[in-house]
Coordinates of C-alpha atoms and ligand atoms in Angstrom, one line a residue:
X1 CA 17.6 -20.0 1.6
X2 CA 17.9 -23.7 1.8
X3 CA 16.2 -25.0 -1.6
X4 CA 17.2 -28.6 -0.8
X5 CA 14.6 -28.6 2.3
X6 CA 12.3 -27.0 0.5
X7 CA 9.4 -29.2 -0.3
X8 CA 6.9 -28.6 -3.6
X9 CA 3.9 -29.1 -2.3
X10 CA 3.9 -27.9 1.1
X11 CA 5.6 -24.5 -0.4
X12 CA 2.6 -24.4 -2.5
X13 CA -0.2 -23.9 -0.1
X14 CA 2.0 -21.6 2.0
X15 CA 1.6 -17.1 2.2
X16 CA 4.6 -16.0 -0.3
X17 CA 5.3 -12.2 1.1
X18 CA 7.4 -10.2 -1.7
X19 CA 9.9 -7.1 0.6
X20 CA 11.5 -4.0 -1.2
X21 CA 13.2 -2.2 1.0
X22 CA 14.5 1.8 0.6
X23 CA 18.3 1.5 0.2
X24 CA 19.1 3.0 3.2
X25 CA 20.7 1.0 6.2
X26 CA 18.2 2.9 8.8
X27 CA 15.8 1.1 6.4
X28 CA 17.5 -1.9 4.9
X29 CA 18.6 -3.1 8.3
X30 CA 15.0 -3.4 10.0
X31 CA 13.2 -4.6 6.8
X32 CA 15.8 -7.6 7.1
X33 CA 14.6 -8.5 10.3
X34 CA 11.1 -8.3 9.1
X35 CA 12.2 -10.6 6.7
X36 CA 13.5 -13.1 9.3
X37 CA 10.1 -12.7 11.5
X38 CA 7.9 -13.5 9.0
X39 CA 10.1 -16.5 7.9
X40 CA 9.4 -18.2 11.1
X41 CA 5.6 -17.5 11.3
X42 CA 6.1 -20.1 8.6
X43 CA 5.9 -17.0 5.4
X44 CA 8.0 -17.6 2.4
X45 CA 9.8 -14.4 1.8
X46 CA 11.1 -12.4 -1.1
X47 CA 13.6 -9.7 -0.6
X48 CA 14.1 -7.7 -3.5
X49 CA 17.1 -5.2 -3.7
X50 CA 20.5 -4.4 -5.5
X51 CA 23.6 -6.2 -6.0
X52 CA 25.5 -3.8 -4.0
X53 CA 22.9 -4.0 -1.0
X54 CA 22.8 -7.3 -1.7
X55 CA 26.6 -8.3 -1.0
X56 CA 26.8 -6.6 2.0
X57 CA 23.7 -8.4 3.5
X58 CA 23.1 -11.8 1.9
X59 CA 26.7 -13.1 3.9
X60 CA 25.5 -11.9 6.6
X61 CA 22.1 -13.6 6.9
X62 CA 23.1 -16.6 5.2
X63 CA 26.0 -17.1 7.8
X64 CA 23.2 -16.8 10.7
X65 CA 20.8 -19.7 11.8
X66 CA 18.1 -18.2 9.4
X67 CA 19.9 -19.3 6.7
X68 CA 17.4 -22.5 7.2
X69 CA 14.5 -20.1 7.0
X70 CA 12.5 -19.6 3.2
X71 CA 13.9 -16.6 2.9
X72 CA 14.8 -15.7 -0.8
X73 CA 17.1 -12.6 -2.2
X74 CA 16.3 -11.0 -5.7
X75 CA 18.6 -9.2 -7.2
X76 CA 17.3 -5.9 -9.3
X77 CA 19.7 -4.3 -11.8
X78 CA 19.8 0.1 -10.8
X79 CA 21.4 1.7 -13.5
X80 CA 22.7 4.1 -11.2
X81 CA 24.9 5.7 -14.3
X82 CA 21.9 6.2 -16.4
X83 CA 20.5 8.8 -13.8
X84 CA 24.0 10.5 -13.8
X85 CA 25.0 8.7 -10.4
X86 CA 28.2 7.5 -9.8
X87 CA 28.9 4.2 -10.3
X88 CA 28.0 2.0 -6.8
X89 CA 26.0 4.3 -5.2
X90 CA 22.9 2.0 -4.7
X91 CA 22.6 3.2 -1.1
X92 CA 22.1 6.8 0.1
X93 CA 25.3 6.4 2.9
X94 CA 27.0 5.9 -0.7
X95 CA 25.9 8.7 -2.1
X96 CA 29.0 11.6 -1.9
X97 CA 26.9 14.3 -1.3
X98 CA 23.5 14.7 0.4
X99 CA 22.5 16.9 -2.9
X100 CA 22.3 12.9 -4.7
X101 CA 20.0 12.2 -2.3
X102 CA 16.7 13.6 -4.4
X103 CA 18.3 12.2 -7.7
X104 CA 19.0 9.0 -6.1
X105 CA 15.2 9.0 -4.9
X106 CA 13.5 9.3 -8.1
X107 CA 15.5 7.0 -10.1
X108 CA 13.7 4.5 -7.5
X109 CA 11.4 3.9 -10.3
X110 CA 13.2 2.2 -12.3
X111 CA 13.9 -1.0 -10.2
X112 CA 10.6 -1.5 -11.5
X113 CA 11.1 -3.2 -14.7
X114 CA 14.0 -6.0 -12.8
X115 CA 11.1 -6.5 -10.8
X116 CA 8.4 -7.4 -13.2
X117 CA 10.5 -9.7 -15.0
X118 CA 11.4 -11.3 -11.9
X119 CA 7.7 -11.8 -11.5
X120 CA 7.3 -12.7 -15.0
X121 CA 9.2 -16.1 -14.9
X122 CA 7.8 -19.1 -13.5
X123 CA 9.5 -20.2 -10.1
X124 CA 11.8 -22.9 -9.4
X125 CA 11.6 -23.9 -6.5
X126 CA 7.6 -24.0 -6.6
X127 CA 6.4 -21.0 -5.0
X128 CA 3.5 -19.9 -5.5
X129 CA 2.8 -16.3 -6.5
X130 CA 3.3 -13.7 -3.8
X131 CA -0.1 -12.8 -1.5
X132 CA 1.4 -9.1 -0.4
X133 CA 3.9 -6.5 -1.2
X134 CA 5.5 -4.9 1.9
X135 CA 7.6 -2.0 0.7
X136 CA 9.0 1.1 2.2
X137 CA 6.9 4.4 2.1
X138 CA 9.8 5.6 -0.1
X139 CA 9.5 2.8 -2.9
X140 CA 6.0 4.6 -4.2
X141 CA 5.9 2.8 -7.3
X142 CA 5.4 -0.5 -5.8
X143 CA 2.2 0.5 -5.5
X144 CA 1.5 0.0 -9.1
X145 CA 3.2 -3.4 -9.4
X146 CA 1.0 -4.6 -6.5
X147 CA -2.0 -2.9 -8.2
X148 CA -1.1 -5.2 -10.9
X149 CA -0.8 -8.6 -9.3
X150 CA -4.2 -7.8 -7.7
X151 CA -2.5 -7.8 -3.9
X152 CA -2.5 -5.7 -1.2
X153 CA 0.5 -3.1 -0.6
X154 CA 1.2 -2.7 2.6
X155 CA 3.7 0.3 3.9
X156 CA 6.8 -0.4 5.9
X157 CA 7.6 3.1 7.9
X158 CA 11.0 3.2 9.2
X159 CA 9.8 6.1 11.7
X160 CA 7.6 6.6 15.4
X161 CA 4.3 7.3 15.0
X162 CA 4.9 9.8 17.2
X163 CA 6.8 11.2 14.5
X164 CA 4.3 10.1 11.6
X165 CA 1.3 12.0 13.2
X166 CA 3.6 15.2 14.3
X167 CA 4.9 15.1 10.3
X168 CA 1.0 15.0 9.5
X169 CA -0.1 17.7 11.8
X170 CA 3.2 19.9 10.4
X171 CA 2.2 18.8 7.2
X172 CA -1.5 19.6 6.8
X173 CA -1.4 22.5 9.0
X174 CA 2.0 23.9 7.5
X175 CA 0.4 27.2 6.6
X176 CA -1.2 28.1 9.9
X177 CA 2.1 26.7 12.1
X178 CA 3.9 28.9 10.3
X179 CA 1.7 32.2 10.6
X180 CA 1.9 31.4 14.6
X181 CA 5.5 31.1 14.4
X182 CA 6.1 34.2 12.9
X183 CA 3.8 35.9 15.3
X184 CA 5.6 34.5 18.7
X185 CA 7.7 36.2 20.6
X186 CA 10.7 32.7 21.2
X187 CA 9.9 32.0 17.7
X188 CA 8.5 28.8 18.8
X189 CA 4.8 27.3 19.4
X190 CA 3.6 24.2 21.2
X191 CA 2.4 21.3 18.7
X192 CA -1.6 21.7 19.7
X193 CA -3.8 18.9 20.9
X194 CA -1.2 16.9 21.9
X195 CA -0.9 15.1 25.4
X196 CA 2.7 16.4 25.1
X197 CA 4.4 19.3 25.5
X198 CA 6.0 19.3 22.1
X199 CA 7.6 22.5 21.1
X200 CA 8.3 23.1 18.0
X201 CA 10.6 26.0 15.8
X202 CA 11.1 26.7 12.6
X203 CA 13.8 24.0 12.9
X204 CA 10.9 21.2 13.3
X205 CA 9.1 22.7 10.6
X206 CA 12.0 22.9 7.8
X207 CA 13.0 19.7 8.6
X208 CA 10.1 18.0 7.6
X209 CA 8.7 20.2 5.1
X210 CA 10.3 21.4 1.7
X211 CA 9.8 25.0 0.0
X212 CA 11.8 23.2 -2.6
X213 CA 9.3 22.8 -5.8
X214 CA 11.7 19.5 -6.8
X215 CA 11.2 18.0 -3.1
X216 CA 7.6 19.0 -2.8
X217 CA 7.0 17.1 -5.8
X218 CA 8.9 13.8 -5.1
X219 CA 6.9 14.3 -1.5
X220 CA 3.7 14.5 -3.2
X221 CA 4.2 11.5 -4.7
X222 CA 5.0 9.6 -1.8
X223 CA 1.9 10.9 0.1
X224 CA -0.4 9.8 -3.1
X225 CA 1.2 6.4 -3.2
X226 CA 0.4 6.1 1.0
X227 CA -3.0 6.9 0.3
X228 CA -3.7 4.1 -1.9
X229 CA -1.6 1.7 0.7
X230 CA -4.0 -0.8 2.2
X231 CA -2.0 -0.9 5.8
X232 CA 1.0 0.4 7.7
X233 CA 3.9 -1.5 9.6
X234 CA 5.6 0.7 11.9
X235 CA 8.5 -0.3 13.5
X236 CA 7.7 0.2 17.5
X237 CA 5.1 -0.9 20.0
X238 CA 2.1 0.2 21.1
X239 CA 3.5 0.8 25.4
X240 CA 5.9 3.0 23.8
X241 CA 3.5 5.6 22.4
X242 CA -0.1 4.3 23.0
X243 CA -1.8 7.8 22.1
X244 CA 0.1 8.2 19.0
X245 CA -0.7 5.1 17.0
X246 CA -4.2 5.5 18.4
X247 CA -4.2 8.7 16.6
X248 CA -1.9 7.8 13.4
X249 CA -4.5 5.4 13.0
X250 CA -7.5 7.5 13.1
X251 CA -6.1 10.0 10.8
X252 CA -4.7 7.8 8.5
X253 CA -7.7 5.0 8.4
X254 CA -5.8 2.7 7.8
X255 CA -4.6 -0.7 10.3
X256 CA -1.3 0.1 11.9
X257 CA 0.3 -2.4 12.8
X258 CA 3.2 -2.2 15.7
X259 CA 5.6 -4.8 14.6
X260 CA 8.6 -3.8 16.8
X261 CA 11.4 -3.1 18.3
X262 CA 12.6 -5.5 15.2
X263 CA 16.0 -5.4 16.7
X264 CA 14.7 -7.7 19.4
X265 CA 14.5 -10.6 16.8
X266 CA 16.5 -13.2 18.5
X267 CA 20.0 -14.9 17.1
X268 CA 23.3 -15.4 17.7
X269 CA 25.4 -12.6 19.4
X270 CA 28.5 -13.1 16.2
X271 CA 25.0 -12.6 13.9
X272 CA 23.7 -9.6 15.9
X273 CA 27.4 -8.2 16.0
X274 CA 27.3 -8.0 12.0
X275 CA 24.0 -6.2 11.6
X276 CA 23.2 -4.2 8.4
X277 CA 27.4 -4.9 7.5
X278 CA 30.6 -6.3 7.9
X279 CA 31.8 -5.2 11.3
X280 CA 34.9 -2.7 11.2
X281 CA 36.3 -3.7 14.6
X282 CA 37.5 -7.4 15.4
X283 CA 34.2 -7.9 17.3
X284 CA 36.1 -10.1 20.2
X285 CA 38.3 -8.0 21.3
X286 CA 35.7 -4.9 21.3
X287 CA 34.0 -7.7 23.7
X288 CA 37.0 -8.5 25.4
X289 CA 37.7 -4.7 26.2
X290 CA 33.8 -4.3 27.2
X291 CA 33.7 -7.5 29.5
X292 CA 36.7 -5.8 31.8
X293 CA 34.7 -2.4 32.2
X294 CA 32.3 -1.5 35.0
X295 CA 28.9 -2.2 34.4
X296 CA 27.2 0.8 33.0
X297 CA 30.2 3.0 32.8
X298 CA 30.6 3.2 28.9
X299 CA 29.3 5.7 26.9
X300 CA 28.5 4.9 23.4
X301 CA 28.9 7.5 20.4
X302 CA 27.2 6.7 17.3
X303 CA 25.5 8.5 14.6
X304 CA 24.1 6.0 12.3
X305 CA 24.5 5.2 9.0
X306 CA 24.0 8.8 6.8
X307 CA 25.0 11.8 8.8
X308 CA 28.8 12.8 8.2
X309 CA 30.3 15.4 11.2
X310 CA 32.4 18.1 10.3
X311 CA 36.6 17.4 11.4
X312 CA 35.7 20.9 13.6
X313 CA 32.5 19.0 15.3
X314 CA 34.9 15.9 15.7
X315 CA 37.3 17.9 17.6
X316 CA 35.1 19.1 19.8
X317 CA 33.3 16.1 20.5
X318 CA 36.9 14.0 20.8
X319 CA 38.4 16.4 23.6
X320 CA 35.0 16.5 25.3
X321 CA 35.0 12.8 25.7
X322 CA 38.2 12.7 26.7
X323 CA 37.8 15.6 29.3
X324 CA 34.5 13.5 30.8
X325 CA 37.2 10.5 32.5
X326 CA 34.6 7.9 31.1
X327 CA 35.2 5.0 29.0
X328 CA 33.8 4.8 25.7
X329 CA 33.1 3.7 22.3
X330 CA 33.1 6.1 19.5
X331 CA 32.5 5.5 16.1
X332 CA 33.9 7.6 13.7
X333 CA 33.3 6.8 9.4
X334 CA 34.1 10.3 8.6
X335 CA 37.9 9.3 8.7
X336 CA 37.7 5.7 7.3
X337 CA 35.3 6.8 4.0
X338 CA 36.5 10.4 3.5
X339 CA 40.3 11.1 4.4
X340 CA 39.2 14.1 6.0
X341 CA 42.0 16.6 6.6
X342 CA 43.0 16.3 10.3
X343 CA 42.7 12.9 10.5
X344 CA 46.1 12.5 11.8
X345 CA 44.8 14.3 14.8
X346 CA 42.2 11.2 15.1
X347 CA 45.1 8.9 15.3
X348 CA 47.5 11.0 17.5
X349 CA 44.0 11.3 20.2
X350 CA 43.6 7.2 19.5
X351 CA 46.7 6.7 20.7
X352 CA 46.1 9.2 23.8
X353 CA 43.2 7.6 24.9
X354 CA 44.0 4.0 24.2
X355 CA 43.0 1.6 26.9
X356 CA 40.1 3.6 28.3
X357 CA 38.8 4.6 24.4
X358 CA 37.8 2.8 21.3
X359 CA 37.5 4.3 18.1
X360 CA 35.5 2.3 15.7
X361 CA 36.7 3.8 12.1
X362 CA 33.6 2.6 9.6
X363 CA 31.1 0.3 10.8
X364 CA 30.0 -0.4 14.5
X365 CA 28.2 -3.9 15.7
X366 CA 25.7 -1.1 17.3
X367 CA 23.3 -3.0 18.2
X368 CA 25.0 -5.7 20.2
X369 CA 27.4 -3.0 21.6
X370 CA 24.1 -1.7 23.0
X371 CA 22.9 -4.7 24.6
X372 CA 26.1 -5.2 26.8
X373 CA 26.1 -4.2 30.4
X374 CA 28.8 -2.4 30.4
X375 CA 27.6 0.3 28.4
X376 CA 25.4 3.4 30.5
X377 CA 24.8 5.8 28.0
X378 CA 24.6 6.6 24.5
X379 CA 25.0 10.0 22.6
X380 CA 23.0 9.7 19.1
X381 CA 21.7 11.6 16.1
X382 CA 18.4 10.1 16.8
X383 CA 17.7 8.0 13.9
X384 CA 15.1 6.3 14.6
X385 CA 16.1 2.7 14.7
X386 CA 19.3 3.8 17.1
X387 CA 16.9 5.3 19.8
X388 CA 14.6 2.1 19.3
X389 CA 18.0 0.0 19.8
X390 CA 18.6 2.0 22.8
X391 CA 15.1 1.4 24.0
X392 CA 15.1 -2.1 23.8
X393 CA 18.5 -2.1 25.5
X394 CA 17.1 -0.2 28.6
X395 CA 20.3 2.2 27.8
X396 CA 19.6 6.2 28.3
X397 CA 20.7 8.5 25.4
X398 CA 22.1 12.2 24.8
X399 CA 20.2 13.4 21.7
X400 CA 22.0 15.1 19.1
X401 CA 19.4 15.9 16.2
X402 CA 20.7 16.7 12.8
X403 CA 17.9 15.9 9.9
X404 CA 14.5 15.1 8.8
X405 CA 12.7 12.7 11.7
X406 CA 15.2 13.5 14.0
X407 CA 14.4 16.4 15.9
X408 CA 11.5 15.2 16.4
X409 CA 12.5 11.7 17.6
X410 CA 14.5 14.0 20.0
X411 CA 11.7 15.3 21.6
X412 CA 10.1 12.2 22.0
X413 CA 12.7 10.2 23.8
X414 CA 13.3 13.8 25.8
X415 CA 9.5 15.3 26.6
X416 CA 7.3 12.3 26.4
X417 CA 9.7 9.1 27.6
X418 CA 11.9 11.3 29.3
X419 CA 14.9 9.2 28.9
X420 CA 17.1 12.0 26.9
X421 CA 19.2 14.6 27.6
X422 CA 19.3 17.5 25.0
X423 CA 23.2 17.8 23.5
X424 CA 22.3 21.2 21.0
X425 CA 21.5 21.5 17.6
X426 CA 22.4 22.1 14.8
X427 CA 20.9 23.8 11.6
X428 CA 17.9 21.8 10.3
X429 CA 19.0 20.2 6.9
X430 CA 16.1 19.2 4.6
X431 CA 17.0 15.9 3.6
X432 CA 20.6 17.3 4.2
X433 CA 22.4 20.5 2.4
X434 CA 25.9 19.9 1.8
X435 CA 28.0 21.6 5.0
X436 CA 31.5 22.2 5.0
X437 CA 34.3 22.6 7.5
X438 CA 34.0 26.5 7.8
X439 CA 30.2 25.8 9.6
X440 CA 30.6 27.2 13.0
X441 CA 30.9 24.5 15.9
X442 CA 27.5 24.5 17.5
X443 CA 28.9 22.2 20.8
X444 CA 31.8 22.8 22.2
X445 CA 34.2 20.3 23.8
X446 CA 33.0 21.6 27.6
X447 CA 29.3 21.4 26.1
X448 CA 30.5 17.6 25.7
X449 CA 31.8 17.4 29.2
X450 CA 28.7 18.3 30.6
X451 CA 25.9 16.2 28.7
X452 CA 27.9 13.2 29.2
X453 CA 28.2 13.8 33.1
X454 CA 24.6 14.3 33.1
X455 CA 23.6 11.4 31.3
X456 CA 26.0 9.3 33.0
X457 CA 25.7 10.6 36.3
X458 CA 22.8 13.2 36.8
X459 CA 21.8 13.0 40.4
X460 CA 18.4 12.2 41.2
X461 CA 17.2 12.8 37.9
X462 CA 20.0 10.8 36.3
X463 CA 18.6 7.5 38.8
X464 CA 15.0 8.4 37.1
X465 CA 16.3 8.4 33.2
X466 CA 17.8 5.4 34.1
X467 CA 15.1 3.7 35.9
X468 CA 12.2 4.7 33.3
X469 CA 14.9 3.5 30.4
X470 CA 14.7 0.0 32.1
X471 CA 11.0 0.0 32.7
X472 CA 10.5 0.7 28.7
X473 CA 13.0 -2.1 27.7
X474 CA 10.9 -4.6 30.1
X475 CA 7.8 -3.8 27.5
X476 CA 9.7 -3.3 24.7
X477 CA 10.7 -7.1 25.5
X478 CA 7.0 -8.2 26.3
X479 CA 6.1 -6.8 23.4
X480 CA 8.1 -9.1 21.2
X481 CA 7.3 -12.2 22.9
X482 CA 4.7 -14.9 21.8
X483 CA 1.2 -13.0 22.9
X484 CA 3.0 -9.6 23.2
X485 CA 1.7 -6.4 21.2
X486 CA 3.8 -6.3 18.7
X487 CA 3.9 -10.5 18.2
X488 CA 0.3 -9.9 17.8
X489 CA 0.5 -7.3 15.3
X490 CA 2.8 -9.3 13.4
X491 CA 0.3 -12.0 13.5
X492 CA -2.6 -9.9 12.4
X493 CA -0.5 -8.8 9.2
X494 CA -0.2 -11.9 8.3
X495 CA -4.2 -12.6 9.1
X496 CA -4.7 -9.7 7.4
X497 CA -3.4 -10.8 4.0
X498 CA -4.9 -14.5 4.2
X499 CA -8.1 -12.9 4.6
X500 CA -7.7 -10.8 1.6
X501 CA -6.5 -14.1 -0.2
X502 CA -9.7 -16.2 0.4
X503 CA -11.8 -13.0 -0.6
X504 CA -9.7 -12.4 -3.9
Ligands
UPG1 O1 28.3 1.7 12.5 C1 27.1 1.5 12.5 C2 26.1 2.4 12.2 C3 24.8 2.1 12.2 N1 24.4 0.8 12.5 C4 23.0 0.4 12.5 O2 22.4 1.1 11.4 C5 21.1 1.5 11.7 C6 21.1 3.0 11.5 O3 19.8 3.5 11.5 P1 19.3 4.8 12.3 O4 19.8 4.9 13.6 O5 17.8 4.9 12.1 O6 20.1 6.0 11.5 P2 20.3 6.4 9.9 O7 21.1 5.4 9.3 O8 20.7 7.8 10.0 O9 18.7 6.2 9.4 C7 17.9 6.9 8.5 O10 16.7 6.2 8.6 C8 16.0 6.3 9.8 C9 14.7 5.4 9.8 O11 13.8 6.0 8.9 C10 15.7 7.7 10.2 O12 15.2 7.8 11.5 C11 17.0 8.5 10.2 O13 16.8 9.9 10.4 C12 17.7 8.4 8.8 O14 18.9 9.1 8.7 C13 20.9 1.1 13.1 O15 20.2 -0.2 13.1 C14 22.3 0.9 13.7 O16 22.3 -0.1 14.7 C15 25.4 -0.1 12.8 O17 25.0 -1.3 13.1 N2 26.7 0.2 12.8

């Protein structure tokens, strides 16, 4: 932030906002441009996170135009080594294995001392003590330190609510789901009292739900620590899935708040381009290459930030892009972080498909890659921010589900906006077990072939998928705009907590 046009007394009187993010880029990434939205609705703003999390954001949004804005980074000290982690891994896509993950999760806890004495010292630059603590539904103990300053606690979930209220429904009705499940003859039931015809598996289920005594207890936790929350920010808008926040309301009873599609905060396109990280490609002539292509003939493949194919899968998925004749974008960090074995065969295909193919090897500028006209379809692991990118971009997706939220979010963008096209599946992971090479291929490189000429092509359906995808990015961008849903709810956050100010 810019301390030199910061001015005493006028800081003084303003809202101070204190953000923790979950060290996650799916989480990390939209919690940022939180941070920037509430900046200009004139909120000072505290982002509190990790040196290493730190140095790969803080260029980035000091380099942008909201380097002006009163935005201010914290670093907290996470002695990763003291919890037997390796040395660095402050975020899960760091982690080198998925069995970390729970480890990594409950040594959240102690970020909590470097924040305290953060809070303990008296500020600088004259701001006042913060009004409200927005922190991910994953950062649990925050609700004590906000219990201590006497302010609310407000949740930041990454998720839909379509996917909050199906994860409640699996959740408090685990027992009976499963009785049904076992007694049906598919081995799958329809979700019930739902305006959608969501069917789920065992698949669903075990992806949301652990047998696992050590997850059910770190779960537990969370689910106390929402209780006590005094709101919810969920990152999506209210035309998207009306019934569903009506009801995640309702059963929560809490304010929900649709803040989103937080992608659609406005900057520059070299900002945009460097979301979440340092792009891996030189971003002008990825531009260059998409600027000569016809509009919506690319197809973009990216699976986020976390989920790690096997060299079989990649394989597969490389000769069916190839075989499909359509341009494309691929991004592939199994061979940049992991020296797979085979990744010569990534570079001998590279070289095959050069001129009609790009391989980004590490990190993608998604989001802006996204937004370009060029690009017609996108085949995704359905993280949740990804498929809101994609929404906001008016660009139709092939869903290819492989954890937690995200065979769920598959059968949101599929059965209820109907802008998906099912790839296949593969086994649920909980949170992720560790899979190796020797896992059987689950979609073949003719499998590939086909989804991508159905997405991209698709006949009278295709013109549908297309032309709904376009309708939701017209309200996804209403909904951002001074007066639209998810301005308002923005602004009734903020209302929200001045009220609670005055009466405090
Ligand atoms: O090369 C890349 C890869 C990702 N991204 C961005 O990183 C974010 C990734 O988020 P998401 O699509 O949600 O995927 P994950 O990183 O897998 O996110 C985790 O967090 C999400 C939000 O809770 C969940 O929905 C996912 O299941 C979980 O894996 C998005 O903004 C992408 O645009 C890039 O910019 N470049």
């Amino acid at each position: 932030m810019n301390s030199e046009a910061d001015d005493y007394s006028s800081n003084t009187k303003r809202l101070h906002f204190l953000l923790v993010p979950l060290m996650e880029q799916g989480h990390m990434i939209p919690m940022i441009d939180l941070a920037r939205l509430l900046a200009t609705r004139d909120i000072l703003v505290t982002f509190a996170t990790t040196p290493v999390n730190l140095s790969r954001i803080q260029p980035i949004v000091d380099r942008a135009a909201a380097s002006a804005l009163p935005i201010r980074f914290v670093e907290l000290h996470f002695p990763v080594a003291d919890v037997g982690l390796p040395d660095g891994c402050e975020s899960v896509d760091l982690l080198p294995s998925t069995e970390l993950i729970l480890p990594f999760l409950n040594a959240l806890p102690l970020l909590r001392d470097p924040l305290e004495a953060h809070l303990r010292i008296s500020d600088p630059f004259g701001w006042p003590k913060p009004v409200c603590l927005i922190s991910d539904n994953q950062q649990h103990w925050t609700a004590d330190v906000a219990r201590c300053l006497n302010i609310p606690r407000l949740i930041f979930h990454g998720p839909s609510c379509f996917f909050l209220y199906c994860n409640l429904l699996i959740n408090r009705h685990r027992a009976e789901l499963e009785a049904a499940l076992e007694a049906s003859s598919g081995g799958s039931i329809m979700l019930p009292d739902l305006p959608h015809p969501i069917r789920v598996s065992n698949r669903e289920v075990s992806a949301v739900f652990s047998s696992d005594p050590d997850w059910s207890k770190y779960m537990e936790t969370i689910r106390v620590a929402e209780e006590s929350a005094d709101g919810v920010l969920v990152n999506s808008f209210v035309e998207l899935e009306p019934w569903y926040f009506e009801r995640y309301g309702e059963a929560t009873g809490k304010p929900v708040w649709p803040v989103g599609p937080l992608s659609l905060y406005k900057e520059e396109i070299e900002v945009k381009a460097a979301r979440g990280r340092v792009s891996s490609i030189d971003n002008n002539l990825l531009f260059q290459w998409l600027d000569k292509q016809v509009v919506g003939s690319v197809v973009l493949v990216s699976f986020g930030s976390v989920i790690r194919n096997t060299m079989a899968q990649l394989v597969e998925l490389g000769h069916g892009l190839e075989a499909s004749g359509r341009p494309f974008i691929w991004v592939v960090k199994e061979v940049a972080e992991r020296q797979v074995p085979g990744s010569e065969w990534v570079a001998e295909f590279e070289k095959r498909v050069e001129g009609r193919g790009i391989m980004i090897r590490g990190w993608a500028p998604q989001a802006a890659i996204l937004g370009h006209e060029a690009v017609g379809g996108f085949v995704t692991h359905c993280g949740w921010n990804s498929m809101l990118e994609a929404v906001a971009m008016g660009v139709v997706m092939a869903t290819w589900p492989h954890l937690y939220d995200q065979f769920l979010n598959e059968l949101l963008a599929v059965e209820v906006l109907k802008i998906g096209v099912v790839v296949a599946v593969e086994e649920p992971k909980m949170f992720g077990a560790e899979k190796g090479d020797e896992v059987v291929v689950k979609v073949s490189r003719g499998d590939v072939e086909r989804i991508v000429e159905r997405l991209m092509v698709g006949g009278k359906e295709g013109e549908e998928r297309r032309e709904r995808a376009k309708e939701l990015r017209d309200k996804a961008r209403t909904a951002m705009e001074e007066g639209g849903s998810s301005w308002k709810g923005l602004q009734d956050v903020i209302n929200y907590v001045s009220e609670r100010q005055k009466i405090l």
